[in-house]
Short mmCIF file of C-alpha atoms in Angstrom, two decimals:
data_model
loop_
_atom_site.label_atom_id
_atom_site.label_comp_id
_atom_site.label_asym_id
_atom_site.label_seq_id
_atom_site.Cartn_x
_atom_site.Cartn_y
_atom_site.Cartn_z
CA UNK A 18 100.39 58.08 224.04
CA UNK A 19 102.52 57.58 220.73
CA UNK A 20 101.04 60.27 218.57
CA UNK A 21 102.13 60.07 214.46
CA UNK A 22 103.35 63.24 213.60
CA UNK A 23 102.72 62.77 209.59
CA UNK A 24 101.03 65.26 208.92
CA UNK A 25 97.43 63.95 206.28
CA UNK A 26 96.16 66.05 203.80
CA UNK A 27 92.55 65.25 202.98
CA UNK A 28 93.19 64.34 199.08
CA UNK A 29 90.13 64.46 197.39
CA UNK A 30 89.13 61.68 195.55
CA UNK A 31 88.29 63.07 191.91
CA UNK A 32 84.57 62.45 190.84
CA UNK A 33 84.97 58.69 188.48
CA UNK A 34 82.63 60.08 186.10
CA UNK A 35 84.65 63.57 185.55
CA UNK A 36 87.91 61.56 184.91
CA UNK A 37 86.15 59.01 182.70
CA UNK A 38 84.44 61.45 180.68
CA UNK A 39 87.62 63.69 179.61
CA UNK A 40 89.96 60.63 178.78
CA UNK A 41 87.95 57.82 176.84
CA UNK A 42 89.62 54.70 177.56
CA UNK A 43 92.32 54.62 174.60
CA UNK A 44 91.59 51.95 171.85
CA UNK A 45 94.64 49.75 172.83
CA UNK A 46 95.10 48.28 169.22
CA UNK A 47 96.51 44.98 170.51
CA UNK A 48 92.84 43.47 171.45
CA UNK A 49 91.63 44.72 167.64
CA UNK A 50 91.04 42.08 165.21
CA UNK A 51 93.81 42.89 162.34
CA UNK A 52 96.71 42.84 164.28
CA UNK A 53 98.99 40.18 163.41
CA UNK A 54 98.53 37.11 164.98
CA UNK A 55 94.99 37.04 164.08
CA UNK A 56 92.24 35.72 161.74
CA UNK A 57 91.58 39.39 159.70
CA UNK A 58 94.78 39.96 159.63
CA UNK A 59 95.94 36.59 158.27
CA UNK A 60 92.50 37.31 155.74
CA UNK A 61 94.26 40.59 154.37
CA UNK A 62 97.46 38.73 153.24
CA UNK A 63 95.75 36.32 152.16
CA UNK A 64 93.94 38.68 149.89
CA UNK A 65 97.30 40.89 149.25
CA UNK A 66 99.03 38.11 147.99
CA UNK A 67 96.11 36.70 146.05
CA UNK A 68 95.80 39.98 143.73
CA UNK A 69 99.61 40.92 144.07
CA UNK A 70 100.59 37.61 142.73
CA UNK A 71 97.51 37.74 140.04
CA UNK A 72 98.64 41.13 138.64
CA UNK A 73 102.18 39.90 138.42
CA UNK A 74 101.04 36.58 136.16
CA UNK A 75 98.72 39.14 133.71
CA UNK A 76 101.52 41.31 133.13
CA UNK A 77 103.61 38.92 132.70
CA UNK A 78 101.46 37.05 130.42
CA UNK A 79 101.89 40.35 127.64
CA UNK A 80 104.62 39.73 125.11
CA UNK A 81 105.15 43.33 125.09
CA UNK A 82 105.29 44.40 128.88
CA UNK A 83 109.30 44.64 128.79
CA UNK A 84 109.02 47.53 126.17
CA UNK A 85 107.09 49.77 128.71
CA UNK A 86 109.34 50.76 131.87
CA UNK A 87 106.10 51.40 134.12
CA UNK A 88 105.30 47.49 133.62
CA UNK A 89 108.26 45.95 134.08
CA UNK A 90 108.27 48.18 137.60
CA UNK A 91 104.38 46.40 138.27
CA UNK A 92 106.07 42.98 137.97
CA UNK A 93 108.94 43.61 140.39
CA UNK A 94 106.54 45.77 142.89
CA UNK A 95 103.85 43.35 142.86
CA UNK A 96 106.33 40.39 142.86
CA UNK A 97 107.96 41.92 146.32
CA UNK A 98 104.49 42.56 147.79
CA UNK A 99 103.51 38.98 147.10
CA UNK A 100 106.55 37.59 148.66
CA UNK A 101 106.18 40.02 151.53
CA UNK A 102 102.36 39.31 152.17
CA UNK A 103 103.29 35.34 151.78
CA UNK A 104 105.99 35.67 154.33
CA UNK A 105 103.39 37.50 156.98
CA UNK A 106 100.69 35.11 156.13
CA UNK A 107 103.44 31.93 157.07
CA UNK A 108 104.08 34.10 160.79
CA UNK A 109 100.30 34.35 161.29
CA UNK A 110 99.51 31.27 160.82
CA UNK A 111 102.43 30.31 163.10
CA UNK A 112 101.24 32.60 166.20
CA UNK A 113 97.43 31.70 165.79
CA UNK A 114 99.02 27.79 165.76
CA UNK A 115 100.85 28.07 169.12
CA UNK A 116 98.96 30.68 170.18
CA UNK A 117 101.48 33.54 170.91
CA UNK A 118 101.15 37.25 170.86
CA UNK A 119 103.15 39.07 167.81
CA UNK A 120 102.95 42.53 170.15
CA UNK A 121 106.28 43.33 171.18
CA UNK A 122 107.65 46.33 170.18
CA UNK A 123 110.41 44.89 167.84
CA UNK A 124 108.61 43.29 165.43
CA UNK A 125 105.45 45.31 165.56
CA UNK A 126 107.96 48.35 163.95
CA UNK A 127 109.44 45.95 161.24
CA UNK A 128 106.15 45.14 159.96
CA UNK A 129 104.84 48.48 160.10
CA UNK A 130 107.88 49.42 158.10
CA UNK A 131 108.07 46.69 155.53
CA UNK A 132 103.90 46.96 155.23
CA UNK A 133 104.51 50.93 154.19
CA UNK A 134 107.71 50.11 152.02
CA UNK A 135 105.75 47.52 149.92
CA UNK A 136 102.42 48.63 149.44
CA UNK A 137 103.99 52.23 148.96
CA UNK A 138 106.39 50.40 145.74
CA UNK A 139 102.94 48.59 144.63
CA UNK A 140 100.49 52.00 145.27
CA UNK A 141 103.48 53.72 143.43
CA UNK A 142 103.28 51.10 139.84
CA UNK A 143 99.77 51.15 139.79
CA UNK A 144 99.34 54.61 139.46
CA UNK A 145 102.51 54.31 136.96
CA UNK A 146 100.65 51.90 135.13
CA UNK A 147 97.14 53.37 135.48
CA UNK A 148 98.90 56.52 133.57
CA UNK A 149 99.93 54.40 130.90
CA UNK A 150 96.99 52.31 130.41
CA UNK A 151 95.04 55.31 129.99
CA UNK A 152 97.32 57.41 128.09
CA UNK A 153 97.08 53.82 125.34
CA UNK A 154 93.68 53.14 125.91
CA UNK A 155 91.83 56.95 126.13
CA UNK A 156 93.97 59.64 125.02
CA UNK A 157 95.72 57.60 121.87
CA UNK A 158 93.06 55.24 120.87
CA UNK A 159 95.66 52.20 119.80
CA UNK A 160 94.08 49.69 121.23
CA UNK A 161 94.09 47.58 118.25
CA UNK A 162 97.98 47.33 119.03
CA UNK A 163 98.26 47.07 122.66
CA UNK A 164 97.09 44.43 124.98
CA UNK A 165 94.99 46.76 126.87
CA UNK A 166 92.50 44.44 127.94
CA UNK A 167 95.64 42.42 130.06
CA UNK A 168 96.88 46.16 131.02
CA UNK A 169 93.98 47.17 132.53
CA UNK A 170 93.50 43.89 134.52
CA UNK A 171 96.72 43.73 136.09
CA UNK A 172 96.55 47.48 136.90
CA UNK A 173 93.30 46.84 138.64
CA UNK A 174 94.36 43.76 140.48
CA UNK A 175 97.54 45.82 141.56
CA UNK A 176 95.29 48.76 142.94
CA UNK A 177 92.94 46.26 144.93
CA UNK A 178 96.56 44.47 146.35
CA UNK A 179 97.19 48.02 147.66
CA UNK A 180 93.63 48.02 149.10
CA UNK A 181 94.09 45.08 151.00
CA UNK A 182 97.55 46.26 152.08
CA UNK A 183 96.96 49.40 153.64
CA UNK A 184 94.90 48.44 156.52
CA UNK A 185 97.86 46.35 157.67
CA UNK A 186 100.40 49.44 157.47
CA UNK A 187 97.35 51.50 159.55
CA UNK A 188 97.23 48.95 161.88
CA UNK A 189 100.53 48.09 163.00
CA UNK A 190 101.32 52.10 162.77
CA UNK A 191 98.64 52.80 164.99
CA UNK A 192 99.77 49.59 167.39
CA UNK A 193 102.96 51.59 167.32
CA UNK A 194 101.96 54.80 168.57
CA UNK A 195 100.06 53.87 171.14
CA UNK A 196 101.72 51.30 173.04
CA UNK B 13 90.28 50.99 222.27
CA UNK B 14 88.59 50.97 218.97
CA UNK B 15 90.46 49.17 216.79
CA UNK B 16 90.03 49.35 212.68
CA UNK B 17 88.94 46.17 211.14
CA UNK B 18 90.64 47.03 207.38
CA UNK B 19 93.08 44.29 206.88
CA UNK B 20 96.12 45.61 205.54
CA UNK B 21 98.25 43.75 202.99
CA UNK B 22 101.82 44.61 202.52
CA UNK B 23 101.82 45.92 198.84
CA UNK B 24 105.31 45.45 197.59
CA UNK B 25 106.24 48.56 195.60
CA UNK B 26 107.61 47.42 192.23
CA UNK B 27 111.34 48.04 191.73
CA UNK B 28 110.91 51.78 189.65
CA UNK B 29 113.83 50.37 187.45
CA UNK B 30 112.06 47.37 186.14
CA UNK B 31 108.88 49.49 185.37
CA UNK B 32 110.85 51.76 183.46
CA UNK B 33 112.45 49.52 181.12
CA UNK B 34 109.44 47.53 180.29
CA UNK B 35 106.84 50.75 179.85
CA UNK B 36 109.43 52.97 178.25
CA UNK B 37 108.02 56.50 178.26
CA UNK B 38 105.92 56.89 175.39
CA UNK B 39 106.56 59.69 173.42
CA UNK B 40 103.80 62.03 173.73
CA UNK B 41 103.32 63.64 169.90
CA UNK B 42 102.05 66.81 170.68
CA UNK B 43 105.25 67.68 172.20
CA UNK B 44 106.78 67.11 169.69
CA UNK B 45 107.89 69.71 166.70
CA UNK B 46 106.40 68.94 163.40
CA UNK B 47 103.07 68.98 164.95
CA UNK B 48 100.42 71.77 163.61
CA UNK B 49 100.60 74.88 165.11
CA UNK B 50 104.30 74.82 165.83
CA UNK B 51 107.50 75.92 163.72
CA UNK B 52 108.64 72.78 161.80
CA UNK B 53 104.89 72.15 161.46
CA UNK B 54 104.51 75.78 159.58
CA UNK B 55 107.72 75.11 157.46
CA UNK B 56 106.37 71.41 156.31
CA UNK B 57 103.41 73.35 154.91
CA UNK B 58 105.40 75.92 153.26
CA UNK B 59 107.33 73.84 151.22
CA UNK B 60 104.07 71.35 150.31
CA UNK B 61 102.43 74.94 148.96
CA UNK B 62 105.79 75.91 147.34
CA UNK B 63 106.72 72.70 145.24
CA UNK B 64 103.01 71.95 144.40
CA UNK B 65 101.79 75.25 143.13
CA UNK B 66 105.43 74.97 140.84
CA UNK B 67 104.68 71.68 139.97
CA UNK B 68 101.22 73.00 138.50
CA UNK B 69 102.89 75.99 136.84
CA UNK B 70 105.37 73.82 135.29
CA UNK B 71 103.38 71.62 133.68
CA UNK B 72 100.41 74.28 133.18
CA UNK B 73 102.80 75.96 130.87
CA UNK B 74 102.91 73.46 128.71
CA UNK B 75 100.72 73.72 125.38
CA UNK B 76 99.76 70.11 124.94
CA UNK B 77 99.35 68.87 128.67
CA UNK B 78 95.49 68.78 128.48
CA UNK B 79 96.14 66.23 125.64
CA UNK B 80 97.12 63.13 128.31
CA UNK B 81 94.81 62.24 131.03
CA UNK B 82 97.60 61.99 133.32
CA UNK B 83 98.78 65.35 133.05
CA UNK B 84 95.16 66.90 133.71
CA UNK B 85 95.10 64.99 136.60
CA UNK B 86 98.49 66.23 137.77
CA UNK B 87 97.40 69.41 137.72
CA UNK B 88 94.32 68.93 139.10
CA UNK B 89 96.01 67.07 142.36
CA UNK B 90 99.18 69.46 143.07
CA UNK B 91 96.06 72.35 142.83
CA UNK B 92 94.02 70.59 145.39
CA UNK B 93 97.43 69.64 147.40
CA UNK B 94 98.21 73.41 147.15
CA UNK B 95 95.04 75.11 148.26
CA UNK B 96 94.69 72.40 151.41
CA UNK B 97 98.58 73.33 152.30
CA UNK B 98 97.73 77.14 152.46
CA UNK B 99 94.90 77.07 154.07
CA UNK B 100 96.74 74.31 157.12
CA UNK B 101 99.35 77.45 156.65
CA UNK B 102 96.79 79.86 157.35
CA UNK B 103 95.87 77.60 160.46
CA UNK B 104 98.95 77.01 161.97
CA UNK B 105 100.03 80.59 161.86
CA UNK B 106 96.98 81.86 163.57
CA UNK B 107 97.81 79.44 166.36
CA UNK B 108 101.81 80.06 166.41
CA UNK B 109 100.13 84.11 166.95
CA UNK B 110 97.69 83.82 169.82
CA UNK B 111 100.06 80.82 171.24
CA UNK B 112 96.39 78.49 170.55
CA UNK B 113 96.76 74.72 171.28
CA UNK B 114 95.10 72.69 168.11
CA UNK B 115 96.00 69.24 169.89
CA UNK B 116 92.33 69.18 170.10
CA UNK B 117 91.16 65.07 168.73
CA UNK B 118 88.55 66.13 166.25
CA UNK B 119 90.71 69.16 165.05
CA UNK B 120 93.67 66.49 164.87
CA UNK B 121 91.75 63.49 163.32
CA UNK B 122 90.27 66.26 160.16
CA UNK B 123 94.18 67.38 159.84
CA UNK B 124 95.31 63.20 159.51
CA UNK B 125 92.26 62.55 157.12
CA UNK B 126 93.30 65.88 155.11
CA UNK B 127 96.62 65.15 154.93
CA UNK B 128 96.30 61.68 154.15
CA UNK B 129 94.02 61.96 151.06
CA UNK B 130 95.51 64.90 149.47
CA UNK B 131 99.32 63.37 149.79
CA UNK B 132 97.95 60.08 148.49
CA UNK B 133 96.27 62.26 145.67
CA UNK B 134 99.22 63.87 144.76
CA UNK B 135 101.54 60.80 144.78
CA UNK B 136 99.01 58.70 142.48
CA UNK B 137 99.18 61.65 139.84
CA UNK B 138 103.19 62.37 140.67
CA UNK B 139 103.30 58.30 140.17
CA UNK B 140 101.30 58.46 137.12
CA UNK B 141 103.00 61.36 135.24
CA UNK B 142 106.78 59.48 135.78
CA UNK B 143 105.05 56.62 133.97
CA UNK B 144 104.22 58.79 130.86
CA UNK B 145 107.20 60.45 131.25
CA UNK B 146 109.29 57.45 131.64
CA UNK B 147 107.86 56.30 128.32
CA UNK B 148 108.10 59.14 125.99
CA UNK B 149 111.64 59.46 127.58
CA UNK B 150 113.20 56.35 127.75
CA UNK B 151 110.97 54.03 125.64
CA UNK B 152 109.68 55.66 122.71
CA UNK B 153 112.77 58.20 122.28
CA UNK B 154 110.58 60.83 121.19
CA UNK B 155 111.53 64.39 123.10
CA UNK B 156 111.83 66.04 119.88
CA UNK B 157 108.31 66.28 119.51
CA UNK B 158 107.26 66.53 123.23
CA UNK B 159 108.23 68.94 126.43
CA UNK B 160 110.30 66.28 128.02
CA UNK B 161 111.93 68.94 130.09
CA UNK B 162 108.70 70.32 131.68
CA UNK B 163 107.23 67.31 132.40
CA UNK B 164 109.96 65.54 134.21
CA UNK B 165 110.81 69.02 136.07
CA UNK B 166 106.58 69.15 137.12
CA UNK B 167 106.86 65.42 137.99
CA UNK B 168 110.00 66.11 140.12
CA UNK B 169 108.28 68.81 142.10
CA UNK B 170 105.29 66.84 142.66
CA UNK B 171 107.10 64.13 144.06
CA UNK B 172 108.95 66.37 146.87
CA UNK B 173 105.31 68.30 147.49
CA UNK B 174 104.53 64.62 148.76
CA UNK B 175 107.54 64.02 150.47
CA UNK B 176 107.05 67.13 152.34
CA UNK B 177 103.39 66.07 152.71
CA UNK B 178 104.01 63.10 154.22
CA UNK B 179 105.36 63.89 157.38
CA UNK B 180 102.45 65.65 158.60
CA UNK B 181 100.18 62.61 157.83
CA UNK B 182 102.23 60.65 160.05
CA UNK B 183 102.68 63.37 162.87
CA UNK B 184 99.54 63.90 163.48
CA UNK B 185 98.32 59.97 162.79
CA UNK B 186 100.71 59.29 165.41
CA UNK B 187 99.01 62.11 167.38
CA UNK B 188 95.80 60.18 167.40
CA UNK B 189 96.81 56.85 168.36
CA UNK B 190 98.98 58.37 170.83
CA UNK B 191 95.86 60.40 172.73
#
């Protein structure tokens, strides 16, 4: 009789519920709505590039914004976010149209990087802005000279472009990290 | 002869090379340096501490700071950024000492959340202060009757108390999406 000689250590099979309970399933960020490629997140560029490009136009509707450095930034940061956010919005709608996935590794780390780059340069003239629009409107009291009404406006609408772009740079990081 | 009924199917094991190129190995965060309660993750705090409690100095000395909104809240923010980096100091020593893990998700998620609001705190008032300073500078021309030098040197400082902040937010956001 042909005995095996390999020798078979009982392994024991450890408890489901034990295993389950120490490691939650990981949220695998690629099924989450907000992702590129999907509705939300095509809904936050939407909205980015709505209030970045809204911003830009009330700045730029001041006679006076060139004479204040901290403006002229707010045009050129909100003008990049807009044209970023409008590019992003153009690939969503292209992977939601043929239905393809936007999760490989690649791309997922150039939008995570352009998304923090951009909405860091807008987060960045807002504040600028805010400091100045204060500074006019609070601490000096000249708003009979200054367009503060416009300032404060396009500062807002710069902060609520921000808003609507940090979830994306969240997103895509987190995609990142745990693939 | 008893015979087992299992039907066996020949599994094919997958060629180990093509598995490892398609799932590279993910880097696992907390093995990484930088993390809390190692070295790098000790000397990141230091320096936040060091560069925002100067920052507040700097522009504490100043006689008219309390005069601009943006200054106030300068100092308010590198004070808040200071008093979080101690403490997180505090922390990570204790656990470099007794050789404590703090890789622990809730301990991990409150050190992301931390880090996250006081570095965007600090960089909204670093942000807003090179506005002002920007504009007394550069467009108004009018040093002579301000502390240019103090406020750009406080503004500096704040801005590399958030560079050094920075890092940390994304270690340990990277942490959590990694778990």
């Amino acid at each position: 009789m042909n005995v095996s000689h390999a020798s078979v250590h009982p392994v024991e099979d450890p408890p489901a519920a034990a295993t389950e309970v120490e490691n939650p399933p990981r949220v695998r960020m690629d099924d989450m709505e907000g992702m590129p490629g999907t509705l939300l997140g095509l809904a936050l560029r939407f909205f980015q590039f709505l209030f970045a490009a809204a911003a830009l136009c009330v700045m730029a509707s001041t006679s006076d914004f060139p004479s204040v450095t901290a403006f002229c930034y707010l045009v050129a940061a909100t003008g990049l976010q807009s044209l970023w956010s409008l590019a992003l919005a153009m690939v969503d709608v292209y992977a939601i149209m043929v239905k393809r996935s936007l999760q490989n590794r690649r791309l997922v780390s150039l939008f995570a990087i352009g998304d923090g780059v951009t909405s860091t340069l807008t987060f960045a003239a807002a504040c600028a802005s805010a400091g100045i629009t204060v500074l006019i409107d609070n601490d000096l009291n000249s708003c009979a000279q200054n367009h503060c009404v416009q300032f404060e406006t396009s500062t807002a609408l710069a902060f609520i472009s921000w808003f609507a772009a940090l979830p994306s740079f969240l997103f895509n990081f987190w995609s990142l990290a745990s693939r």
